[in-house]
Structure formats: structure tokens, C-alpha cells
Amino acid sequence: MPSAEFEAAAEKIKTLKESPNNDNLLKLYGLYKQATVGDINTARPGMMSLDLAAKAKWDAWNGKKGTSKEDAEKEYIALVAELTA
């Protein structure tokens, strides 16, 4: 179960006046999914799929494979603090 600090960071990131750049959005996504679900449990969208965003999200989450939920939470909280500073 996610910590209260993690939940607060997830809410805080929604209050930004400007959206983070794509690289940071993908980092946030990958860390959030790793912290809440754990290792990726779906297949990568196929080569013929035109949904490039789905592939990028899958890659971001897959890049965190093997990271503990606790470590992913800590990284997510730190990134949110950096982006909201």
C-alpha cells in the first residue's frame, strides 16, 4: 500500500501550473506504476501499433523493472519535490 507521503506527492504533481516535459512525465509514470503495481505485467504494444504514447509509457515502466515498490516511491517523491520546487 502506498505511503501517505507518496499519495501526497501524487496529488501535489497535479497542481503544477505547467505540465512537466515529456521525459519527466514518462519518469513519473514509470515510477508511479512501479510503486503502485510492481514489475510490469503486460506485453509491449506491438510493432504495428500506431500508439506511440502507449509504447513510451510501457518502456518507462519496464525501465523500472526490478525496482522495489518502496524505492520507486522514494524516487517518485524526490522527482515531484524537484519539479515542484
Short mmCIF file of N, CA and C in Angstrom, two decimals:
data_model
loop_
_atom_site.label_atom_id
_atom_site.label_comp_id
_atom_site.label_asym_id
_atom_site.label_seq_id
_atom_site.Cartn_x
_atom_site.Cartn_y
_atom_site.Cartn_z
N MET A 1 0.85 -1.18 0.00
CA MET A 1 0.00 0.00 0.00
C MET A 1 0.89 1.24 0.00
N PRO A 2 0.62 2.17 -0.89
CA PRO A 2 1.45 3.38 -0.98
C PRO A 2 1.41 4.19 0.33
N SER A 3 2.54 4.83 0.62
CA SER A 3 2.64 5.64 1.83
C SER A 3 1.86 6.94 1.67
N ALA A 4 1.59 7.57 2.80
CA ALA A 4 0.88 8.86 2.79
C ALA A 4 1.71 9.91 2.06
N GLU A 5 3.04 9.84 2.23
CA GLU A 5 3.93 10.80 1.56
C GLU A 5 3.86 10.64 0.04
N PHE A 6 3.78 9.39 -0.41
CA PHE A 6 3.66 9.11 -1.84
C PHE A 6 2.33 9.63 -2.37
N GLU A 7 1.25 9.34 -1.65
CA GLU A 7 -0.08 9.81 -2.06
C GLU A 7 -0.11 11.34 -2.13
N ALA A 8 0.54 12.00 -1.16
CA ALA A 8 0.58 13.47 -1.16
C ALA A 8 1.36 13.99 -2.37
N ALA A 9 2.45 13.31 -2.71
CA ALA A 9 3.25 13.71 -3.88
C ALA A 9 2.44 13.53 -5.16
N ALA A 10 1.67 12.44 -5.23
CA ALA A 10 0.84 12.18 -6.41
C ALA A 10 -0.22 13.27 -6.59
N GLU A 11 -0.74 13.77 -5.49
CA GLU A 11 -1.71 14.87 -5.55
C GLU A 11 -1.02 16.20 -5.87
N LYS A 12 0.14 16.40 -5.29
CA LYS A 12 0.86 17.66 -5.47
C LYS A 12 1.26 17.88 -6.93
N ILE A 13 1.65 16.81 -7.61
CA ILE A 13 2.10 16.95 -9.00
C ILE A 13 0.95 17.42 -9.90
N LYS A 14 -0.27 17.14 -9.50
CA LYS A 14 -1.44 17.55 -10.28
C LYS A 14 -1.70 19.06 -10.20
N THR A 15 -1.04 19.74 -9.26
CA THR A 15 -1.29 21.17 -9.06
C THR A 15 -0.32 22.07 -9.82
N LEU A 16 0.60 21.49 -10.57
CA LEU A 16 1.56 22.30 -11.32
C LEU A 16 0.82 23.18 -12.33
N LYS A 17 1.29 24.40 -12.48
CA LYS A 17 0.67 25.31 -13.45
C LYS A 17 1.02 24.90 -14.87
N GLU A 18 2.23 24.38 -15.07
CA GLU A 18 2.65 23.89 -16.38
C GLU A 18 2.99 22.42 -16.28
N SER A 19 2.63 21.68 -17.29
CA SER A 19 2.91 20.26 -17.31
C SER A 19 4.42 20.03 -17.46
N PRO A 20 4.97 19.03 -16.76
CA PRO A 20 6.38 18.70 -16.94
C PRO A 20 6.65 18.28 -18.39
N ASN A 21 7.91 18.33 -18.80
CA ASN A 21 8.25 17.90 -20.16
C ASN A 21 8.01 16.39 -20.29
N ASN A 22 8.02 15.91 -21.53
CA ASN A 22 7.68 14.51 -21.79
C ASN A 22 8.60 13.54 -21.05
N ASP A 23 9.89 13.86 -20.98
CA ASP A 23 10.83 12.97 -20.29
C ASP A 23 10.43 12.81 -18.82
N ASN A 24 10.12 13.93 -18.17
CA ASN A 24 9.73 13.86 -16.77
C ASN A 24 8.37 13.21 -16.59
N LEU A 25 7.45 13.44 -17.52
CA LEU A 25 6.15 12.77 -17.45
C LEU A 25 6.31 11.25 -17.52
N LEU A 26 7.19 10.79 -18.40
CA LEU A 26 7.42 9.35 -18.53
C LEU A 26 8.11 8.80 -17.28
N LYS A 27 9.05 9.55 -16.71
CA LYS A 27 9.68 9.11 -15.46
C LYS A 27 8.64 8.99 -14.36
N LEU A 28 7.78 10.00 -14.24
CA LEU A 28 6.73 9.97 -13.23
C LEU A 28 5.82 8.77 -13.44
N TYR A 29 5.43 8.52 -14.68
CA TYR A 29 4.55 7.40 -14.99
C TYR A 29 5.20 6.08 -14.59
N GLY A 30 6.44 5.87 -15.03
CA GLY A 30 7.13 4.62 -14.74
C GLY A 30 7.29 4.39 -13.25
N LEU A 31 7.66 5.44 -12.52
CA LEU A 31 7.82 5.31 -11.08
C LEU A 31 6.49 5.08 -10.39
N TYR A 32 5.45 5.78 -10.83
CA TYR A 32 4.12 5.62 -10.22
C TYR A 32 3.64 4.18 -10.40
N LYS A 33 3.75 3.68 -11.61
CA LYS A 33 3.28 2.31 -11.88
C LYS A 33 4.11 1.29 -11.10
N GLN A 34 5.42 1.49 -11.03
CA GLN A 34 6.27 0.55 -10.30
C GLN A 34 5.93 0.59 -8.81
N ALA A 35 5.66 1.78 -8.28
CA ALA A 35 5.35 1.91 -6.86
C ALA A 35 3.98 1.35 -6.51
N THR A 36 3.04 1.44 -7.43
CA THR A 36 1.68 1.01 -7.12
C THR A 36 1.36 -0.41 -7.58
N VAL A 37 1.98 -0.85 -8.67
CA VAL A 37 1.68 -2.18 -9.22
C VAL A 37 2.84 -3.15 -9.03
N GLY A 38 4.05 -2.65 -9.19
CA GLY A 38 5.23 -3.51 -9.16
C GLY A 38 5.72 -3.72 -10.59
N ASP A 39 6.47 -4.79 -10.80
CA ASP A 39 7.02 -5.05 -12.13
C ASP A 39 5.91 -5.12 -13.18
N ILE A 40 6.25 -4.66 -14.36
CA ILE A 40 5.30 -4.60 -15.47
C ILE A 40 4.69 -5.98 -15.71
N ASN A 41 3.40 -5.99 -15.99
CA ASN A 41 2.68 -7.26 -16.13
C ASN A 41 1.87 -7.33 -17.43
N THR A 42 2.25 -6.52 -18.40
CA THR A 42 1.56 -6.52 -19.69
C THR A 42 2.60 -6.61 -20.81
N ALA A 43 2.16 -7.06 -21.96
CA ALA A 43 3.04 -7.14 -23.12
C ALA A 43 3.21 -5.75 -23.75
N ARG A 44 4.36 -5.52 -24.34
CA ARG A 44 4.61 -4.25 -25.02
C ARG A 44 3.69 -4.15 -26.23
N PRO A 45 3.14 -2.96 -26.47
CA PRO A 45 2.32 -2.78 -27.67
C PRO A 45 3.11 -3.23 -28.91
N GLY A 46 2.43 -3.88 -29.83
CA GLY A 46 3.09 -4.48 -30.99
C GLY A 46 3.76 -3.50 -31.93
N MET A 47 4.59 -4.03 -32.79
CA MET A 47 5.34 -3.24 -33.76
C MET A 47 4.41 -2.48 -34.70
N MET A 48 3.25 -3.03 -34.96
CA MET A 48 2.33 -2.39 -35.91
C MET A 48 1.43 -1.37 -35.23
N SER A 49 1.50 -1.29 -33.90
CA SER A 49 0.68 -0.33 -33.18
C SER A 49 1.14 1.09 -33.47
N LEU A 50 0.18 1.95 -33.75
CA LEU A 50 0.50 3.35 -34.02
C LEU A 50 0.44 4.19 -32.74
N ASP A 51 0.14 3.55 -31.62
CA ASP A 51 0.03 4.27 -30.36
C ASP A 51 1.42 4.43 -29.74
N LEU A 52 2.14 5.46 -30.18
CA LEU A 52 3.49 5.69 -29.72
C LEU A 52 3.54 6.05 -28.24
N ALA A 53 2.50 6.74 -27.76
CA ALA A 53 2.45 7.10 -26.34
C ALA A 53 2.38 5.85 -25.48
N ALA A 54 1.58 4.88 -25.89
CA ALA A 54 1.46 3.63 -25.12
C ALA A 54 2.80 2.91 -25.08
N LYS A 55 3.52 2.90 -26.19
CA LYS A 55 4.84 2.26 -26.22
C LYS A 55 5.81 2.99 -25.29
N ALA A 56 5.78 4.30 -25.31
CA ALA A 56 6.68 5.09 -24.47
C ALA A 56 6.38 4.86 -22.99
N LYS A 57 5.10 4.80 -22.65
CA LYS A 57 4.71 4.53 -21.27
C LYS A 57 5.16 3.12 -20.85
N TRP A 58 4.96 2.15 -21.73
CA TRP A 58 5.36 0.79 -21.42
C TRP A 58 6.86 0.74 -21.19
N ASP A 59 7.62 1.41 -22.06
CA ASP A 59 9.09 1.43 -21.92
C ASP A 59 9.52 2.09 -20.62
N ALA A 60 8.82 3.18 -20.24
CA ALA A 60 9.16 3.88 -19.00
C ALA A 60 8.92 2.97 -17.79
N TRP A 61 7.81 2.26 -17.78
CA TRP A 61 7.51 1.35 -16.67
C TRP A 61 8.48 0.17 -16.69
N ASN A 62 8.71 -0.40 -17.85
CA ASN A 62 9.61 -1.54 -17.97
C ASN A 62 11.02 -1.17 -17.52
N GLY A 63 11.41 0.10 -17.72
CA GLY A 63 12.73 0.55 -17.30
C GLY A 63 12.92 0.51 -15.80
N LYS A 64 11.84 0.43 -15.04
CA LYS A 64 11.91 0.37 -13.58
C LYS A 64 11.78 -1.06 -13.06
N LYS A 65 11.70 -2.01 -13.97
CA LYS A 65 11.55 -3.41 -13.59
C LYS A 65 12.66 -3.82 -12.63
N GLY A 66 12.28 -4.48 -11.56
CA GLY A 66 13.25 -4.92 -10.56
C GLY A 66 13.43 -3.93 -9.42
N THR A 67 12.92 -2.71 -9.58
CA THR A 67 12.98 -1.71 -8.51
C THR A 67 11.87 -2.05 -7.50
N SER A 68 12.22 -2.02 -6.23
CA SER A 68 11.20 -2.31 -5.22
C SER A 68 10.15 -1.21 -5.21
N LYS A 69 8.97 -1.55 -4.74
CA LYS A 69 7.90 -0.55 -4.65
C LYS A 69 8.34 0.60 -3.75
N GLU A 70 9.04 0.29 -2.68
CA GLU A 70 9.50 1.32 -1.74
C GLU A 70 10.51 2.26 -2.40
N ASP A 71 11.46 1.71 -3.15
CA ASP A 71 12.45 2.55 -3.82
C ASP A 71 11.79 3.40 -4.91
N ALA A 72 10.82 2.82 -5.61
CA ALA A 72 10.11 3.58 -6.64
C ALA A 72 9.35 4.74 -6.01
N GLU A 73 8.76 4.48 -4.85
CA GLU A 73 8.05 5.55 -4.12
C GLU A 73 9.02 6.68 -3.79
N LYS A 74 10.18 6.33 -3.24
CA LYS A 74 11.18 7.33 -2.84
C LYS A 74 11.62 8.15 -4.05
N GLU A 75 11.88 7.48 -5.17
CA GLU A 75 12.30 8.19 -6.39
C GLU A 75 11.20 9.11 -6.89
N TYR A 76 9.96 8.64 -6.84
CA TYR A 76 8.81 9.44 -7.28
C TYR A 76 8.68 10.68 -6.42
N ILE A 77 8.73 10.51 -5.10
CA ILE A 77 8.61 11.63 -4.17
C ILE A 77 9.71 12.65 -4.42
N ALA A 78 10.94 12.18 -4.64
CA ALA A 78 12.07 13.08 -4.89
C ALA A 78 11.88 13.83 -6.21
N LEU A 79 11.40 13.17 -7.24
CA LEU A 79 11.18 13.83 -8.52
C LEU A 79 10.07 14.86 -8.42
N VAL A 80 9.01 14.54 -7.73
CA VAL A 80 7.93 15.52 -7.53
C VAL A 80 8.46 16.73 -6.78
N ALA A 81 9.26 16.50 -5.75
CA ALA A 81 9.82 17.63 -4.98
C ALA A 81 10.69 18.51 -5.88
N GLU A 82 11.46 17.88 -6.75
CA GLU A 82 12.31 18.63 -7.68
C GLU A 82 11.47 19.45 -8.66
N LEU A 83 10.42 18.84 -9.19
CA LEU A 83 9.58 19.52 -10.18
C LEU A 83 8.70 20.60 -9.59
N THR A 84 8.41 20.51 -8.30
CA THR A 84 7.53 21.50 -7.68
C THR A 84 8.29 22.54 -6.86
N ALA A 85 9.60 22.44 -6.88
CA ALA A 85 10.44 23.39 -6.10
C ALA A 85 10.42 24.77 -6.74
#
